[in-house]
CSV table of C-alpha atoms in Angstrom, one decimal:
chain,number,residue,atom,x,y,z
A,1,MET,CA,-10.6,-25.2,3.3
A,2,ARG,CA,-12.5,-22.3,2.3
A,3,THR,CA,-15.5,-21.0,4.6
A,4,VAL,CA,-17.4,-17.9,3.8
A,5,VAL,CA,-19.0,-16.4,7.0
A,6,PRO,CA,-21.9,-14.3,6.6
A,7,ASP,CA,-23.5,-12.5,9.4
A,8,CYS,CA,-26.4,-10.0,9.3
A,9,ARG,CA,-25.0,-8.0,12.3
A,10,TRP,CA,-22.4,-6.8,9.8
A,11,GLY,CA,-24.6,-4.5,7.9
A,12,ILE,CA,-23.2,-1.7,9.7
A,13,SER,CA,-22.2,1.7,8.1
A,14,LEU,CA,-18.4,2.7,8.5
A,15,LYS,CA,-16.7,5.9,8.0
A,16,PRO,CA,-15.4,6.0,4.6
A,17,SER,CA,-11.7,6.6,5.4
A,18,ALA,CA,-11.7,3.4,7.6
A,19,LEU,CA,-10.5,0.9,5.0
A,20,VAL,CA,-8.3,-0.8,7.5
A,21,MET,CA,-10.7,-0.5,10.3
A,22,LEU,CA,-10.3,-4.2,11.7
A,23,ALA,CA,-6.6,-4.1,10.8
A,24,VAL,CA,-6.0,-0.9,13.1
A,25,LEU,CA,-8.0,-2.5,15.8
A,26,PHE,CA,-5.8,-5.6,15.7
A,27,LEU,CA,-2.7,-3.7,15.3
A,28,SER,CA,-3.6,-1.6,18.5
A,29,GLN,CA,-3.9,-4.6,20.5
A,30,LEU,CA,-0.8,-6.1,19.0
A,31,GLY,CA,1.0,-2.9,20.0
A,32,ALA,CA,4.7,-3.3,20.6
A,33,CYS,CA,4.9,-7.0,19.5
A,34,GLY,CA,7.0,-6.3,16.5
A,35,THR,CA,10.4,-8.2,16.6
A,36,GLY,CA,12.5,-6.4,14.3
A,37,GLU,CA,12.5,-9.0,11.8
A,38,ARG,CA,11.5,-8.5,8.2
A,39,GLU,CA,7.9,-9.4,7.6
A,40,SER,CA,8.9,-9.9,4.0
A,41,ALA,CA,11.7,-10.1,1.5
A,42,ILE,CA,12.0,-8.8,-1.9
A,43,PRO,CA,9.5,-11.0,-4.0
A,44,THR,CA,11.0,-13.7,-6.0
A,45,GLY,CA,12.0,-12.6,-9.6
A,46,THR,CA,12.4,-8.9,-8.7
A,47,PRO,CA,16.0,-7.7,-9.7
A,48,ALA,CA,15.8,-4.8,-7.3
A,49,GLU,CA,19.3,-3.3,-8.8
A,50,LYS,CA,17.7,-3.2,-12.3
A,51,GLU,CA,14.2,-2.1,-11.7
A,52,PRO,CA,12.8,1.0,-9.8
A,53,PHE,CA,13.1,0.4,-5.7
A,54,LEU,CA,11.3,2.9,-3.6
A,55,GLY,CA,12.3,2.7,0.1
A,56,LEU,CA,9.9,4.2,2.6
A,57,LYS,CA,10.9,4.6,6.2
A,58,THR,CA,8.4,5.6,8.7
A,59,THR,CA,8.3,7.0,12.1
A,60,GLU,CA,5.6,9.1,14.1
A,61,TYR,CA,4.2,10.8,12.1
A,62,LYS,CA,5.9,11.3,8.7
A,63,PHE,CA,7.5,9.2,5.8
A,64,ASP,CA,11.0,9.5,4.5
A,65,ALA,CA,11.1,9.3,1.0
A,66,LEU,CA,12.4,10.8,-2.4
A,67,PRO,CA,10.1,13.5,-3.8
A,68,THR,CA,10.3,12.0,-7.5
A,69,PHE,CA,10.5,8.5,-8.8
A,70,LYS,CA,10.5,6.5,-12.0
A,71,GLY,CA,7.3,4.6,-12.6
A,72,GLY,CA,6.5,1.2,-14.3
A,73,LEU,CA,7.3,-1.8,-12.3
A,74,VAL,CA,8.2,-0.5,-8.7
A,75,THR,CA,9.1,-2.4,-5.8
A,76,ILE,CA,8.2,-0.6,-2.6
A,77,GLU,CA,9.6,-1.5,1.0
A,78,LEU,CA,8.1,-0.2,3.8
A,79,ASP,CA,10.5,-0.1,6.8
A,80,ASN,CA,8.6,0.5,10.2
A,81,THR,CA,11.6,-0.6,12.2
A,82,ALA,CA,11.9,2.9,13.8
A,83,GLY,CA,8.5,3.3,14.4
A,84,LYS,CA,6.6,3.1,17.6
A,85,GLU,CA,3.1,2.4,16.3
A,86,ALA,CA,1.8,0.5,13.2
A,87,HIS,CA,2.2,2.3,10.0
A,88,GLU,CA,1.1,1.6,6.4
A,89,ALA,CA,1.6,3.2,2.9
A,90,GLU,CA,-1.5,3.3,0.8
A,91,PHE,CA,-0.8,4.7,-2.6
A,92,LEU,CA,-3.4,6.6,-4.7
A,93,ARG,CA,-3.0,8.3,-8.0
A,94,LEU,CA,-4.3,11.8,-8.1
A,95,ASP,CA,-6.5,13.5,-11.0
A,96,PRO,CA,-4.4,16.6,-12.6
A,97,GLY,CA,-4.6,19.6,-10.5
A,98,LYS,CA,-5.3,17.9,-7.3
A,99,LYS,CA,-3.1,18.1,-4.3
A,100,PRO,CA,-2.5,16.3,-1.0
A,101,ALA,CA,-4.5,19.1,0.8
A,102,ASP,CA,-7.4,18.1,-1.3
A,103,TYR,CA,-7.5,14.5,-0.2
A,104,VAL,CA,-7.1,15.5,3.3
A,105,ALA,CA,-10.1,17.8,3.2
A,106,ALA,CA,-12.2,15.0,1.5
A,107,ILE,CA,-11.3,12.6,4.3
A,108,ALA,CA,-12.0,15.3,6.9
A,109,GLN,CA,-15.6,15.3,5.3
A,110,LYS,CA,-15.7,11.3,5.8
A,111,ARG,CA,-15.9,10.8,2.1
A,112,LEU,CA,-13.6,9.1,-0.6
A,113,PRO,CA,-12.8,11.3,-3.2
A,114,SER,CA,-13.3,10.3,-6.8
A,115,PHE,CA,-10.3,12.2,-7.7
A,116,ALA,CA,-7.9,9.7,-5.9
A,117,HIS,CA,-7.5,6.3,-7.5
A,118,PRO,CA,-6.3,3.2,-5.3
A,119,ALA,CA,-3.0,1.9,-6.7
A,120,GLY,CA,-2.0,-0.7,-3.9
A,121,GLY,CA,0.9,-0.8,-1.6
A,122,PRO,CA,1.8,-2.3,1.6
A,123,GLY,CA,-0.7,-2.0,4.3
A,124,PRO,CA,-0.1,-1.7,8.2
A,125,VAL,CA,3.2,-3.0,9.4
A,126,LEU,CA,3.9,-3.4,13.0
A,127,PRO,CA,6.7,-1.7,14.9
A,128,GLY,CA,10.0,-3.1,14.3
A,129,LYS,CA,9.0,-4.9,10.8
A,130,THR,CA,9.5,-4.3,7.1
A,131,ALA,CA,6.9,-5.2,4.3
A,132,VAL,CA,7.6,-5.3,0.4
A,133,TYR,CA,5.1,-4.7,-2.2
A,134,THR,CA,5.7,-4.9,-6.0
A,135,GLY,CA,3.3,-3.4,-8.7
A,136,ASN,CA,3.0,-1.3,-12.0
A,137,PHE,CA,2.6,2.3,-11.4
A,138,PRO,CA,1.8,4.5,-14.5
A,139,ALA,CA,3.3,8.0,-14.7
A,140,GLY,CA,1.5,10.7,-12.7
A,141,ASN,CA,1.4,12.5,-9.4
A,142,TYR,CA,0.8,10.2,-6.3
A,143,ILE,CA,0.2,10.4,-2.7
A,144,PHE,CA,1.1,7.8,0.0
A,145,VAL,CA,-1.0,8.0,3.3
A,146,CYS,CA,-1.2,6.1,6.5
A,147,HIS,CA,-4.7,5.9,7.7
A,148,VAL,CA,-3.8,4.1,11.0
A,149,PRO,CA,-5.2,5.9,13.9
A,150,ALA,CA,-2.9,7.1,16.8
A,151,PRO,CA,-3.8,6.4,20.4
A,152,ASP,CA,-6.0,9.3,20.4
A,153,ASN,CA,-8.0,7.8,17.7
A,154,GLN,CA,-6.9,10.5,15.1
A,155,GLU,CA,-5.7,9.1,11.9
A,156,HIS,CA,-2.0,9.6,11.3
A,157,LEU,CA,-3.0,11.1,8.1
A,158,MET,CA,-4.4,14.0,10.0
A,159,LYS,CA,-1.1,14.2,11.8
A,160,GLY,CA,0.8,15.0,8.7
A,161,MET,CA,1.4,11.5,7.4
A,162,ILE,CA,0.8,12.0,3.9
A,163,SER,CA,3.6,12.6,1.2
A,164,GLU,CA,3.5,13.5,-2.6
A,165,ILE,CA,5.5,11.8,-5.2
A,166,ARG,CA,5.9,12.3,-9.0
A,167,LEU,CA,6.4,9.2,-10.9
A,168,SER,CA,7.8,9.9,-14.6
A,169,GLU,CA,7.3,7.3,-17.4
A,170,GLY,CA,8.8,4.1,-16.5
A,171,ARG,CA,8.9,0.5,-18.1
A,172,GLU,CA,5.7,-1.5,-17.0
A,173,ALA,CA,6.6,-5.3,-16.9
A,174,SER,CA,5.4,-8.6,-15.6
A,175,LEU,CA,5.0,-8.9,-11.9
A,176,PRO,CA,7.5,-11.0,-10.0
A,177,ARG,CA,6.8,-14.9,-10.2
A,178,ALA,CA,4.3,-15.8,-7.6
A,179,ASN,CA,3.7,-19.1,-5.9
A,180,GLU,CA,-0.1,-18.6,-5.7
A,181,THR,CA,-2.6,-16.1,-6.7
A,182,ILE,CA,-5.5,-14.7,-4.7
A,183,GLY,CA,-8.2,-13.1,-6.7
A,184,ALA,CA,-11.0,-10.6,-5.5
A,185,LYS,CA,-14.3,-9.6,-6.9
A,186,GLU,CA,-18.0,-8.7,-5.8
A,187,PHE,CA,-18.0,-10.3,-3.0
A,188,GLU,CA,-15.6,-13.2,-2.7
A,189,PHE,CA,-12.2,-14.3,-2.8
A,190,THR,CA,-10.4,-16.9,-4.9
A,191,GLY,CA,-7.3,-19.0,-4.2
A,192,GLY,CA,-6.8,-18.5,-0.6
A,193,GLU,CA,-7.2,-22.4,0.0
A,194,LYS,CA,-3.9,-22.6,-2.1
A,195,LEU,CA,-1.7,-21.0,0.4
A,196,LYS,CA,1.0,-23.0,2.0
A,197,ALA,CA,3.2,-22.8,5.2
A,198,GLY,CA,6.4,-21.0,4.9
A,199,SER,CA,7.7,-18.0,2.9
A,200,GLN,CA,5.8,-17.5,-0.5
A,201,THR,CA,5.1,-14.8,-3.1
A,202,VAL,CA,1.6,-14.2,-3.4
A,203,LYS,CA,0.0,-12.2,-6.3
A,204,VAL,CA,-3.2,-10.2,-5.7
A,205,ILE,CA,-5.5,-9.3,-8.3
A,206,ASN,CA,-8.7,-7.2,-8.5
A,207,GLU,CA,-11.1,-9.1,-10.9
A,208,GLY,CA,-14.1,-7.1,-9.8
A,209,GLN,CA,-15.8,-3.8,-10.7
A,210,GLN,CA,-15.0,-2.1,-7.4
A,211,PRO,CA,-11.7,-1.4,-5.2
A,212,HIS,CA,-10.6,-4.4,-3.0
A,213,ASN,CA,-8.0,-4.8,-0.6
A,214,PHE,CA,-6.5,-8.0,1.1
A,215,GLY,CA,-6.0,-8.5,4.7
A,216,LEU,CA,-4.7,-11.8,6.4
A,217,VAL,CA,-5.2,-12.3,10.2
A,218,SER,CA,-4.0,-15.3,12.0
A,219,LEU,CA,-6.8,-17.0,14.2
A,220,ALA,CA,-6.1,-18.4,17.7
A,221,ALA,CA,-5.9,-22.1,18.0
A,222,GLY,CA,-9.4,-23.7,17.7
A,223,LYS,CA,-10.8,-20.2,16.5
A,224,LYS,CA,-12.9,-19.7,13.2
A,225,ALA,CA,-13.3,-16.9,11.0
A,226,SER,CA,-16.8,-16.6,12.2
A,227,ASP,CA,-15.3,-16.0,15.9
A,228,LEU,CA,-14.2,-12.4,14.4
A,229,SER,CA,-17.8,-11.3,14.5
A,230,PRO,CA,-17.6,-9.4,17.6
A,231,TYR,CA,-14.4,-7.7,16.6
A,232,LEU,CA,-15.7,-6.3,13.3
A,233,VAL,CA,-16.9,-3.2,14.8
A,234,PRO,CA,-16.8,0.6,13.9
A,235,PRO,CA,-14.0,2.5,15.0
A,236,GLY,CA,-14.2,3.5,18.8
A,237,SER,CA,-16.1,0.6,19.8
A,238,PRO,CA,-14.7,-1.5,22.5
A,239,PHE,CA,-13.6,-5.2,21.9
A,240,PRO,CA,-15.4,-7.9,24.0
A,241,PRO,CA,-13.5,-8.9,27.3
A,242,GLY,CA,-11.3,-11.8,27.3
A,243,PRO,CA,-8.4,-13.1,25.0
A,244,PRO,CA,-9.2,-12.3,21.3
A,245,PRO,CA,-9.7,-14.9,18.7
A,246,PHE,CA,-6.6,-13.7,16.5
A,247,THR,CA,-3.0,-13.9,17.3
A,248,GLY,CA,-1.4,-11.7,14.6
A,249,PHE,CA,-1.9,-9.5,11.5
A,250,ASN,CA,0.1,-11.3,8.7
A,251,GLY,CA,0.0,-8.5,6.0
A,252,LEU,CA,-2.6,-6.4,4.0
A,253,VAL,CA,-2.2,-5.3,0.5
A,254,GLY,CA,-3.4,-1.6,0.3
A,255,THR,CA,-6.6,-1.0,-1.8
A,256,VAL,CA,-6.3,-2.3,-5.5
A,257,SER,CA,-8.3,-0.7,-8.3
A,258,PRO,CA,-10.2,-2.9,-10.7
A,259,GLY,CA,-8.0,-4.8,-13.3
A,260,ASP,CA,-4.8,-4.1,-11.1
A,261,ALA,CA,-2.7,-6.5,-9.5
A,262,GLY,CA,0.5,-6.6,-7.3
A,263,THR,CA,2.7,-9.3,-5.5
A,264,ARG,CA,3.4,-9.6,-1.8
A,265,THR,CA,5.6,-12.0,0.1
A,266,LEU,CA,4.1,-13.7,3.3
A,267,GLU,CA,5.4,-15.9,5.8
A,268,LEU,CA,2.7,-18.3,7.1
A,269,SER,CA,2.8,-20.9,9.9
A,270,PRO,CA,2.0,-24.7,9.5
A,271,ARG,CA,-0.8,-26.1,11.2
A,272,THR,CA,-2.5,-22.3,11.5
A,273,SER,CA,-6.0,-21.1,10.4
A,274,TYR,CA,-6.3,-17.4,8.9
A,275,ALA,CA,-8.9,-15.0,7.9
A,276,LEU,CA,-8.7,-13.3,4.6
A,277,ILE,CA,-10.9,-10.0,4.7
A,278,CYS,CA,-11.6,-7.1,2.5
A,279,PHE,CA,-12.0,-4.0,4.6
A,280,VAL,CA,-13.3,-1.6,1.8
A,281,PRO,CA,-17.0,0.0,2.2
A,282,ASP,CA,-19.4,-0.8,-0.5
A,283,ALA,CA,-21.3,2.0,-2.0
A,284,ASP,CA,-24.0,1.8,0.4
A,285,GLY,CA,-21.4,2.2,3.4
A,286,THR,CA,-21.5,-1.5,4.2
A,287,PRO,CA,-18.0,-3.0,4.4
A,288,HIS,CA,-17.4,-5.7,1.7
A,289,PHE,CA,-16.6,-8.4,4.5
A,290,ALA,CA,-20.4,-8.0,5.6
A,291,LYS,CA,-21.3,-9.1,2.1
A,292,GLY,CA,-19.2,-12.3,2.0
A,293,MET,CA,-15.7,-11.1,1.4
A,294,ILE,CA,-14.2,-12.9,4.8
A,295,GLU,CA,-12.7,-16.3,4.3
A,296,GLN,CA,-11.1,-18.8,6.4
A,297,VAL,CA,-7.8,-20.3,5.2
A,298,ASP,CA,-6.4,-23.3,7.0
A,299,ILE,CA,-2.9,-24.2,6.5
A,300,PRO,CA,-1.9,-27.9,7.1
């Protein structure tokens, strides 16, 4: 079942750096509900012993990673088992001559810099969990950042959670075999209705002309994607009183540039409804979910 949920109240302007705004709010509500289980395993068809594998361990507020790495087809594991807060690793390829400090300065001015090109990666992961993402990364200088806000509402990025990595030339290859494919374009998703219960490898591909990301939120029993409307609010705005209409955040692929793709394994529950959402802001500042990029997915 595919339900697109338009709502005129979503014509709001969000600060550009809040690409995972709703995810962050959900994560702050879910807090320390991490169980220590892996959120996902290495995707099907990825021989990690033969292809580059980048392990990222997170704590407050830093990454523990190698300073250089081989590019091409790379599997990234984000390990937040030691973290007390949710963390993400959004990868961006920098234009020559640009440094992490340039990105931080741009975000501090509430703008998304044109010299930083979204390259995917595992989005917010709850404390005690581990997530895996696989994608092709051309050679170049990259940064990986965490935009999730701390309890004081300051983004982890501004607390130093940004690292630089140099990827040398590597072997680009086909992505791991996927059970299903989810596409994104202006302003809709395709393929979400094919998701099934259980563990599966999902390919996400940006078929549009703008960057897009992919968030998956589990809905409470009897709730629909349209019930999320009061929770799609600017950072710092309070949630309505009472139980929220969501029960968990089941994964997010970081922002993907047009034409790019990646894979992510997901574990979905039977007889559960989910909302698939893109949080990226359009050129006019309106988030993509306000333009139709929110879809209900019902798992039988």
